[in-house]
Coordinates of C-alpha atoms in Angstrom, one line a residue:
M5 CA -4.6 2.2 -29.2
T6 CA -6.0 2.9 -26.0
R7 CA -3.1 2.3 -23.2
V8 CA -3.8 2.2 -19.5
L9 CA -1.6 1.8 -16.6
I10 CA -2.6 0.6 -13.5
A11 CA -0.1 0.9 -10.9
S12 CA -1.9 0.0 -7.2
D13 CA -0.9 -0.6 -4.0
K14 CA -2.4 -3.6 -2.1
F15 CA -5.7 -3.9 -0.1
K16 CA -3.7 -4.2 2.9
G17 CA -5.4 -7.4 4.8
S18 CA -7.3 -8.2 1.4
L19 CA -5.3 -8.2 -1.9
T20 CA -2.1 -8.0 -3.3
A21 CA -1.0 -4.9 -5.4
A22 CA -0.7 -7.3 -8.3
Q23 CA -3.9 -9.3 -7.9
V24 CA -5.8 -5.6 -7.7
G25 CA -4.0 -4.9 -11.0
A26 CA -5.1 -7.8 -12.6
A27 CA -8.9 -7.7 -11.9
V28 CA -9.0 -4.3 -12.8
R29 CA -7.6 -5.4 -16.0
A30 CA -9.9 -7.9 -16.6
G31 CA -12.9 -5.4 -16.5
I32 CA -11.2 -3.3 -18.9
H33 CA -11.2 -5.7 -21.1
R34 CA -14.3 -6.9 -21.0
L35 CA -15.5 -4.1 -22.4
R36 CA -12.8 -2.7 -24.2
P37 CA -10.9 -5.4 -25.2
G38 CA -8.7 -4.0 -27.7
A39 CA -6.9 -1.6 -25.2
E40 CA -3.4 -2.4 -23.8
V41 CA -3.6 -2.4 -20.0
S42 CA -0.6 -2.5 -18.1
V43 CA 0.0 -3.6 -14.7
V44 CA 2.7 -2.2 -12.4
P45 CA 2.3 -2.8 -8.9
I46 CA 3.7 -0.1 -6.4
A47 CA 3.9 0.4 -2.3
D48 CA 5.1 3.3 -0.7
G49 CA 8.1 2.0 1.2
G50 CA 6.5 -0.5 3.5
D51 CA 5.6 -3.9 3.2
G52 CA 4.8 -4.7 -0.8
T53 CA 7.9 -2.6 -1.4
V54 CA 10.2 -5.5 -2.5
A55 CA 7.0 -7.2 -4.1
A56 CA 6.5 -4.0 -6.3
A57 CA 10.5 -4.3 -7.0
L58 CA 10.1 -7.8 -8.4
A59 CA 7.2 -7.3 -10.5
A60 CA 9.4 -4.4 -12.4
G61 CA 11.7 -7.4 -13.1
F62 CA 14.1 -6.9 -10.3
E63 CA 15.3 -10.6 -9.0
A64 CA 14.7 -12.4 -5.5
V65 CA 17.3 -13.3 -3.4
L66 CA 16.2 -15.4 -0.3
V67 CA 17.9 -15.0 2.9
T68 CA 17.5 -16.2 6.8
A69 CA 17.5 -13.8 9.2
S70 CA 16.5 -12.7 12.9
G71 CA 12.8 -11.9 13.4
P72 CA 12.0 -9.0 15.7
T73 CA 11.9 -11.9 18.4
G74 CA 15.0 -13.4 17.6
E75 CA 13.6 -16.5 15.6
P76 CA 14.9 -17.3 12.2
V77 CA 12.5 -16.2 9.2
C78 CA 13.0 -16.8 5.6
T79 CA 13.0 -13.7 3.9
A80 CA 14.0 -11.8 0.8
Y81 CA 15.2 -8.7 -0.7
A82 CA 15.2 -7.8 -4.7
R83 CA 18.0 -7.2 -6.6
R84 CA 18.8 -5.8 -9.9
D85 CA 22.7 -5.2 -11.1
D86 CA 24.4 -3.6 -8.0
I87 CA 20.6 -2.5 -6.4
A88 CA 18.9 -4.1 -3.7
V89 CA 15.9 -3.4 -2.3
V90 CA 15.0 -4.5 1.3
E91 CA 12.0 -4.6 3.1
L92 CA 12.2 -4.1 7.2
A93 CA 8.7 -5.0 7.1
D94 CA 8.8 -8.5 6.1
V95 CA 12.1 -9.0 8.5
S96 CA 11.8 -7.3 11.3
G97 CA 7.9 -5.9 11.0
L98 CA 4.7 -7.0 13.1
V99 CA 3.7 -9.2 10.6
R100 CA 6.7 -11.2 12.0
L101 CA 5.7 -11.1 15.7
P102 CA 5.2 -14.8 16.7
G103 CA 1.2 -15.4 17.3
G104 CA 1.1 -12.1 16.9
K105 CA 1.7 -11.0 20.5
F106 CA 3.8 -7.7 20.9
A107 CA 7.3 -7.2 22.5
P108 CA 7.8 -3.5 23.2
T109 CA 10.9 -3.4 24.9
T110 CA 12.2 -6.6 23.1
A111 CA 11.8 -6.4 19.6
T112 CA 14.7 -6.0 17.3
S113 CA 15.8 -4.9 13.8
R114 CA 18.8 -6.8 13.5
G115 CA 17.3 -8.8 11.1
A116 CA 16.9 -6.0 8.5
G117 CA 20.5 -5.4 9.4
E118 CA 21.3 -9.0 8.6
V119 CA 19.8 -8.7 5.3
I120 CA 21.0 -5.6 4.2
A121 CA 24.5 -7.0 5.2
A122 CA 24.2 -10.4 3.3
A123 CA 23.4 -7.9 0.2
I124 CA 26.4 -5.8 0.5
D125 CA 28.5 -9.0 1.0
A126 CA 27.1 -10.4 -2.2
G127 CA 28.1 -7.6 -4.2
C128 CA 25.7 -4.2 -3.8
R129 CA 26.5 -1.2 -3.4
R130 CA 23.4 0.7 -3.7
V131 CA 21.0 -0.5 -1.1
V132 CA 16.9 1.0 -0.8
L133 CA 15.5 0.1 2.1
G134 CA 12.0 0.4 3.1
I135 CA 11.1 0.9 6.7
G136 CA 7.5 1.0 7.3
G137 CA 5.9 -1.2 9.4
S138 CA 8.5 -2.1 12.2
A139 CA 7.9 -4.3 15.0
G140 CA 10.2 -2.7 17.5
T141 CA 11.9 0.6 19.3
D142 CA 15.3 -0.1 19.8
G143 CA 16.6 3.1 17.6
G144 CA 18.1 0.8 14.8
A145 CA 20.3 -0.6 17.3
G146 CA 20.1 -4.2 16.3
L147 CA 20.1 -3.4 12.6
L148 CA 23.6 -1.6 13.4
A149 CA 25.1 -4.7 15.3
A150 CA 24.0 -6.9 12.7
L151 CA 26.1 -4.6 10.2
G152 CA 29.2 -5.3 12.3
A153 CA 28.9 -2.4 15.6
R154 CA 29.9 -3.5 18.9
L155 CA 27.3 -2.3 21.5
L156 CA 29.2 -2.8 24.7
D157 CA 27.9 -2.3 28.6
A158 CA 30.2 -1.3 31.3
D159 CA 32.0 -4.6 31.8
G160 CA 32.7 -4.7 27.8
A161 CA 29.6 -7.5 27.2
E162 CA 27.9 -7.3 24.3
I163 CA 24.3 -5.6 25.7
G164 CA 20.9 -7.5 24.4
D165 CA 18.6 -6.8 21.7
G166 CA 15.8 -4.6 21.7
G167 CA 15.0 -1.0 22.8
A168 CA 14.9 -1.8 27.1
A169 CA 18.5 -3.2 26.7
L170 CA 20.4 0.3 25.8
A171 CA 19.9 1.4 28.7
G172 CA 22.6 -0.5 29.9
L173 CA 24.9 0.6 26.8
H174 CA 28.2 2.1 27.5
T175 CA 30.3 2.1 24.5
I176 CA 30.1 1.7 20.6
D177 CA 32.7 0.5 18.1
L178 CA 31.7 1.5 14.8
A179 CA 34.8 -0.2 13.2
S180 CA 33.8 -3.1 11.4
V181 CA 30.6 -1.1 9.7
R182 CA 32.8 1.6 8.6
E183 CA 34.7 -0.7 6.6
R184 CA 31.6 -2.8 5.6
L185 CA 29.8 0.6 4.1
V186 CA 33.0 1.6 1.9
G187 CA 31.7 2.4 -1.4
V188 CA 27.8 1.6 -0.2
E189 CA 25.0 3.9 -0.8
I190 CA 21.9 3.6 1.1
T191 CA 18.9 5.5 0.3
V192 CA 15.7 4.8 3.1
A193 CA 12.2 5.0 2.2
C194 CA 10.6 7.5 5.1
D195 CA 7.3 8.9 5.4
V196 CA 7.5 10.6 8.7
D197 CA 9.0 13.8 10.8
N198 CA 9.2 12.5 13.5
P199 CA 12.4 13.2 16.1
L200 CA 14.1 10.1 17.9
T201 CA 12.8 11.0 21.2
G202 CA 10.8 13.5 23.0
P203 CA 6.6 14.1 23.2
R204 CA 6.9 13.1 19.2
G205 CA 9.8 10.6 19.2
A206 CA 9.4 7.1 18.7
A207 CA 8.4 5.7 21.7
A208 CA 5.7 8.3 22.3
V209 CA 3.9 8.3 18.9
Y210 CA 4.5 4.7 17.8
G211 CA 5.3 2.8 20.7
P212 CA 1.8 2.4 22.1
Q213 CA 1.1 0.9 18.5
K214 CA 3.5 -1.5 19.2
G215 CA 2.0 -2.5 22.4
A216 CA 4.1 -0.3 24.8
D217 CA 1.9 0.9 28.2
G218 CA 3.0 4.5 29.5
N219 CA 5.8 2.8 31.7
Q220 CA 7.5 1.3 28.7
V221 CA 7.0 4.3 26.7
A222 CA 8.8 6.2 29.4
E223 CA 11.2 3.7 29.7
L224 CA 12.0 3.1 25.9
D225 CA 12.5 7.0 25.3
S226 CA 14.6 7.2 28.2
A227 CA 16.6 4.3 26.5
L228 CA 16.8 6.0 23.5
T229 CA 17.9 9.3 24.8
L230 CA 21.0 7.5 26.2
W231 CA 21.6 5.6 22.7
A232 CA 21.5 9.2 21.1
D233 CA 24.3 10.6 23.6
R234 CA 26.3 7.4 22.9
V235 CA 26.0 7.5 19.1
A236 CA 27.0 11.4 19.3
V237 CA 29.8 10.3 20.9
A238 CA 30.9 7.8 18.4
T239 CA 30.4 10.0 15.5
G240 CA 30.9 13.3 16.4
N241 CA 27.1 14.4 15.3
D242 CA 23.6 14.4 17.3
L243 CA 20.8 14.0 14.4
R244 CA 18.3 12.6 17.4
Y245 CA 15.9 15.8 16.4
R246 CA 16.7 15.0 12.6
A247 CA 13.1 14.6 10.8
G248 CA 12.4 11.3 10.3
A249 CA 15.0 10.0 13.1
G250 CA 11.9 8.5 14.6
A251 CA 10.8 6.3 11.8
A252 CA 10.2 2.7 12.1
G253 CA 11.2 2.8 15.9
G254 CA 14.4 5.0 15.5
V255 CA 16.2 2.9 12.3
G256 CA 15.8 6.4 10.8
F257 CA 18.3 7.9 13.2
V258 CA 20.8 4.8 12.8
A259 CA 20.2 5.3 8.8
V260 CA 21.3 9.1 9.0
A261 CA 23.4 9.1 11.9
V262 CA 25.7 5.9 11.1
L263 CA 25.3 5.3 7.7
G264 CA 24.9 8.2 5.9
A265 CA 21.8 7.7 4.6
R266 CA 19.5 9.9 2.7
L267 CA 15.9 10.2 3.7
R268 CA 13.5 10.2 0.6
P269 CA 9.5 9.9 0.3
G270 CA 9.1 5.8 -0.2
I271 CA 6.8 6.3 -2.8
E272 CA 9.2 8.5 -4.9
L273 CA 11.9 5.9 -4.6
V274 CA 9.0 3.0 -5.8
L275 CA 7.8 5.1 -8.4
E276 CA 11.7 5.5 -9.9
L277 CA 12.9 1.5 -9.1
V278 CA 9.8 0.6 -11.5
G279 CA 10.2 3.4 -14.4
F280 CA 7.2 4.5 -13.5
A281 CA 8.0 8.1 -15.5
E282 CA 8.8 6.0 -18.8
R283 CA 5.5 3.9 -18.7
V284 CA 3.0 6.5 -18.2
A285 CA 4.5 9.0 -20.5
D286 CA 2.2 7.0 -23.3
A287 CA -0.7 6.2 -21.2
D288 CA -4.0 7.6 -22.1
L289 CA -5.5 6.8 -18.0
V290 CA -3.5 5.4 -15.1
V291 CA -5.4 3.5 -12.6
T292 CA -4.1 4.0 -8.9
G293 CA -5.3 2.4 -5.4
E294 CA -5.2 1.4 -1.8
G295 CA -7.7 -0.4 0.5
M296 CA -8.8 3.2 2.0
L297 CA -8.6 6.2 0.9
D298 CA -8.8 8.9 3.6
E299 CA -6.9 11.9 4.2
Q300 CA -3.4 10.1 5.1
T301 CA -3.7 9.1 1.5
L302 CA -2.9 12.7 0.8
Y303 CA 0.1 12.6 2.6
G304 CA 3.0 10.5 1.0
K305 CA 0.6 7.5 0.6
A306 CA 1.2 5.7 -2.7
P307 CA -2.2 6.9 -4.3
A308 CA -1.3 10.3 -4.0
G309 CA 2.4 10.0 -5.2
V310 CA 0.8 8.5 -8.3
A311 CA -1.6 10.7 -9.1
T312 CA 1.3 13.4 -8.9
A313 CA 3.6 12.1 -11.3
A314 CA 0.5 11.4 -13.6
G315 CA -0.3 14.9 -13.7
F316 CA 3.2 16.1 -14.6
A317 CA 3.1 14.0 -17.3
G318 CA -0.5 15.5 -18.2
V319 CA -2.4 12.1 -18.1
P320 CA -5.7 11.7 -15.6
V321 CA -6.0 9.3 -12.9
V322 CA -8.8 7.4 -11.3
A323 CA -8.6 5.3 -8.4
V324 CA -10.4 1.7 -7.0
C325 CA -10.1 1.3 -3.3
G326 CA -12.4 -0.5 -1.0
R327 CA -13.7 2.5 1.1
N328 CA -13.6 6.6 -0.2
R329 CA -13.5 8.8 3.0
L330 CA -12.3 11.6 0.7
P331 CA -15.2 14.3 -0.7
A332 CA -15.2 15.0 -4.1
E333 CA -13.1 18.3 -3.9
R334 CA -10.5 16.8 -1.9
L335 CA -9.6 14.0 -4.7
H336 CA -10.0 16.5 -7.4
D337 CA -7.7 18.9 -5.9
A338 CA -5.4 16.0 -5.4
G339 CA -5.3 15.2 -9.1
F340 CA -8.4 12.3 -9.0
S341 CA -10.7 12.4 -11.8
A342 CA -12.7 10.1 -9.8
A343 CA -12.5 7.5 -7.3
Y344 CA -14.4 4.1 -7.3
A345 CA -15.1 1.7 -4.4
L346 CA -16.2 -1.8 -3.4
A347 CA -18.3 -0.5 -0.8
D348 CA -20.5 1.6 -3.3
I349 CA -21.2 -1.4 -4.9
E350 CA -21.2 -4.4 -2.2
P351 CA -22.3 -2.8 1.6
D352 CA -21.2 -5.9 3.2
I353 CA -18.1 -6.1 4.5
A354 CA -17.2 -10.0 4.6
R355 CA -18.3 -10.2 0.7
C356 CA -15.7 -7.3 -0.2
F357 CA -13.2 -9.4 1.2
A358 CA -13.9 -12.7 -0.2
E359 CA -15.2 -11.3 -3.4
G360 CA -12.7 -8.5 -3.8
E361 CA -11.1 -9.5 -7.1
L362 CA -14.4 -10.3 -8.5
L363 CA -15.8 -6.6 -7.6
L364 CA -12.9 -4.8 -9.1
E365 CA -13.5 -6.3 -12.7
R366 CA -17.2 -4.9 -12.1
L367 CA -15.3 -1.7 -11.3
G368 CA -12.7 -2.0 -14.2
V369 CA -16.0 -1.9 -16.4
Q370 CA -17.2 1.1 -14.8
I371 CA -13.8 2.9 -15.5
A372 CA -13.7 1.6 -19.1
A373 CA -17.2 3.0 -20.0
E374 CA -16.7 6.4 -18.1
H375 CA -12.9 7.3 -18.7
L376 CA -11.8 5.2 -22.2
P377 CA -13.0 6.3 -25.8
P378 CA -15.3 3.5 -27.3
D379 CA -13.7 0.4 -28.9
P380 CA -14.8 0.1 -32.4
T381 CA -13.6 -3.8 -32.5
A382 CA -15.4 -4.6 -29.5
E383 CA -19.1 -6.2 -29.9
R384 CA -21.8 -6.2 -27.1
P385 CA -22.6 -9.5 -25.2
S386 CA -25.4 -11.1 -27.3
A387 CA -28.7 -11.1 -25.6
E388 CA -27.9 -15.1 -24.9
H389 CA -25.3 -14.3 -22.8
L390 CA -26.1 -11.4 -20.8
P391 CA -29.0 -12.0 -17.5
P392 CA -32.5 -12.6 -18.2
D393 CA -33.1 -8.9 -16.6
L394 CA -31.3 -7.2 -19.1
S395 CA -31.8 -9.0 -21.9
T396 CA -35.9 -8.7 -21.5
G397 CA -35.3 -4.8 -20.2
R398 CA -36.3 -5.9 -16.8
P399 CA -34.1 -4.0 -14.1
S400 CA -32.2 -6.7 -11.5
V401 CA -31.6 -7.2 -8.3
G402 CA -29.4 -4.1 -7.5
H403 CA -26.0 -3.9 -5.5
Q404 CA -26.7 -1.0 -3.5
S405 CA -28.2 -1.4 -0.4
P406 CA -30.5 1.2 1.8
E407 CA -27.7 1.5 4.3
V408 CA -25.4 2.9 1.6
A409 CA -27.9 5.4 0.3
T410 CA -28.7 6.4 3.9
D411 CA -25.1 6.6 5.9
Q412 CA -26.3 3.9 8.1
V413 CA -23.5 1.3 7.4
S414 CA -21.3 0.7 10.0
P415 CA -17.8 2.7 10.2
D416 CA -15.7 -0.3 10.3
H417 CA -12.2 0.3 9.3
A418 CA -11.5 -2.6 7.0
A419 CA -10.6 -2.3 3.6
G420 CA -13.7 -2.4 1.6
A421 CA -16.0 -1.4 4.5
A422 CA -19.1 0.5 3.2
T423 CA -19.4 4.3 3.5
A424 CA -22.0 6.9 2.2
E425 CA -19.6 9.9 2.2
W426 CA -18.9 10.7 -1.3
P427 CA -20.6 7.8 -3.5
S428 CA -17.7 7.6 -6.6
A429 CA -18.6 9.2 -10.1
G430 CA -22.0 9.6 -9.5
H431 CA -22.8 6.2 -9.3
L432 CA -26.1 6.5 -7.7
S433 CA -28.9 7.4 -9.3
S434 CA -30.5 10.3 -7.6
E435 CA -33.2 7.8 -6.1
S436 CA -31.1 6.0 -4.3
A437 CA -29.0 9.0 -2.9
T438 CA -32.2 10.0 -1.4
G439 CA -33.3 6.6 -0.2
Q440 CA -36.4 6.9 -1.5
G441 CA -35.7 4.2 -4.3
A442 CA -35.8 0.7 -5.1
A443 CA -32.0 -0.7 -4.3
G444 CA -32.0 -2.6 -8.1
H445 CA -31.1 -1.2 -11.4
A446 CA -32.9 1.9 -12.8
A447 CA -35.3 0.9 -15.7
Q448 CA -35.5 3.4 -18.4
G449 CA -34.9 6.8 -17.5
A450 CA -32.2 6.6 -15.3
S451 CA -29.4 8.4 -15.3
P452 CA -26.2 7.7 -18.1
E453 CA -23.9 7.0 -14.9
R454 CA -26.6 3.9 -13.1
R455 CA -26.8 2.8 -16.8
V456 CA -22.6 2.4 -17.0
A457 CA -22.8 1.0 -13.4
D458 CA -25.5 -1.8 -14.9
L459 CA -24.0 -2.9 -17.8
A460 CA -20.6 -3.8 -15.4
D461 CA -22.7 -5.4 -13.6
D462 CA -24.3 -7.6 -16.4
I463 CA -21.0 -8.0 -18.7
V464 CA -19.7 -9.2 -15.4
A465 CA -22.2 -11.5 -14.7
A466 CA -22.7 -12.8 -18.6
T467 CA -19.2 -14.0 -18.5
Y468 CA -19.1 -16.0 -15.6
R469 CA -22.4 -17.4 -16.5
V470 CA -20.8 -18.4 -20.2
S471 CA -17.1 -19.6 -18.4
G472 CA -19.1 -22.0 -16.1
G473 CA -17.7 -20.8 -13.1
A474 CA -17.8 -21.4 -9.9
R475 CA -19.7 -18.5 -8.8
T476 CA -23.0 -17.9 -9.4
F477 CA -24.5 -14.3 -10.4
D478 CA -28.0 -12.8 -10.2
G479 CA -27.2 -9.3 -8.9
R480 CA -25.7 -10.2 -5.7
F481 CA -22.7 -12.0 -5.1
R482 CA -23.6 -15.8 -2.8

């Protein structure tokens, strides 16, 4: 039996990792109904990390904690035995800012600390903390305070939350933190190597992304410098320049300097949590992906991690994405056999978002046709179930617009935005690649790759017609 493992990250702003997997699986089963297809949602340590753990069998534990501006939010950590997976993004992240309004000098990591405290108090002894997507630059002070640290000003009063408040810090009392962490092991998913302070520090590099202007960046960097001085006095170690200390607005600094945490690449941690090594051992093909494949993908992002792990197991890997900006040689060097983008078959960004799951089904059919052995038990859809244009031999209305063929698509950065830098897996015919052919399916004499793409469209189209679904399909989405 042919076995396929789908281990994709989310398409940010469009589809969850689970939705991506389910859609590709449905497409594969259109053409290879006998294939065994498993979906294992993954993440790289940022948002989606808890969801990946839950999909792998962890249980959700609900917690009410402080959001980045102090308002209560309902979040959860994932638990299995004595392991807790905590996601900073879902409690102290940019997505939790009320109304999406930045709070660069006052946003706090306190909520993430409250979730960790809840997990420890519930008996968890191993905590995995994903720290991507933070809203603040408080050096992890809020997280530390939630674990019991007392951060006092010169008068012995507690300082406020946020990075700017660190300018008033005089003394740190870590006694309660140390007591709570006895016997607890903390591992942090971290994919950046920035120090806490300086020109490559948390404020300078990431502050502007969180709404800080030039003056606020300088204010935050000065406050973080004082914070590092005070932590060094309290712990006897100065780790402000440690690679990763600047992650998540300085949460990485507190993790290594005070909590004794290990920093590890996020995708490595997640793959361990979901048991990827065991799952990939019996697979014939791995499908991974994310919203955009670009140079950042190759440096610690989920698809690259999956390709590396699958490569060690000797299993070929293909990628699905909204848009692909990587040329063929870069993909192949990274371990990918091919890449399939929504924009290759639908250049309209709005449709990529609205019809993402159906588009991914079509890509799933193409992947099955091009990368899986024939299924002797599968039956080709009968003529009555095929669109009239295929059953009569006439070419149908096409999916590849002239814009894609001639590189005239707007360079929108949203997941699913169109690009013609590298049409995936040879899906364009020679005519459309030069912009001279009609934008339709090729008639007899077209390349085998083009005919595979046509068949993928027709199979999905036939399925929705037969099932009486709400969507109609005549070669385009409406």
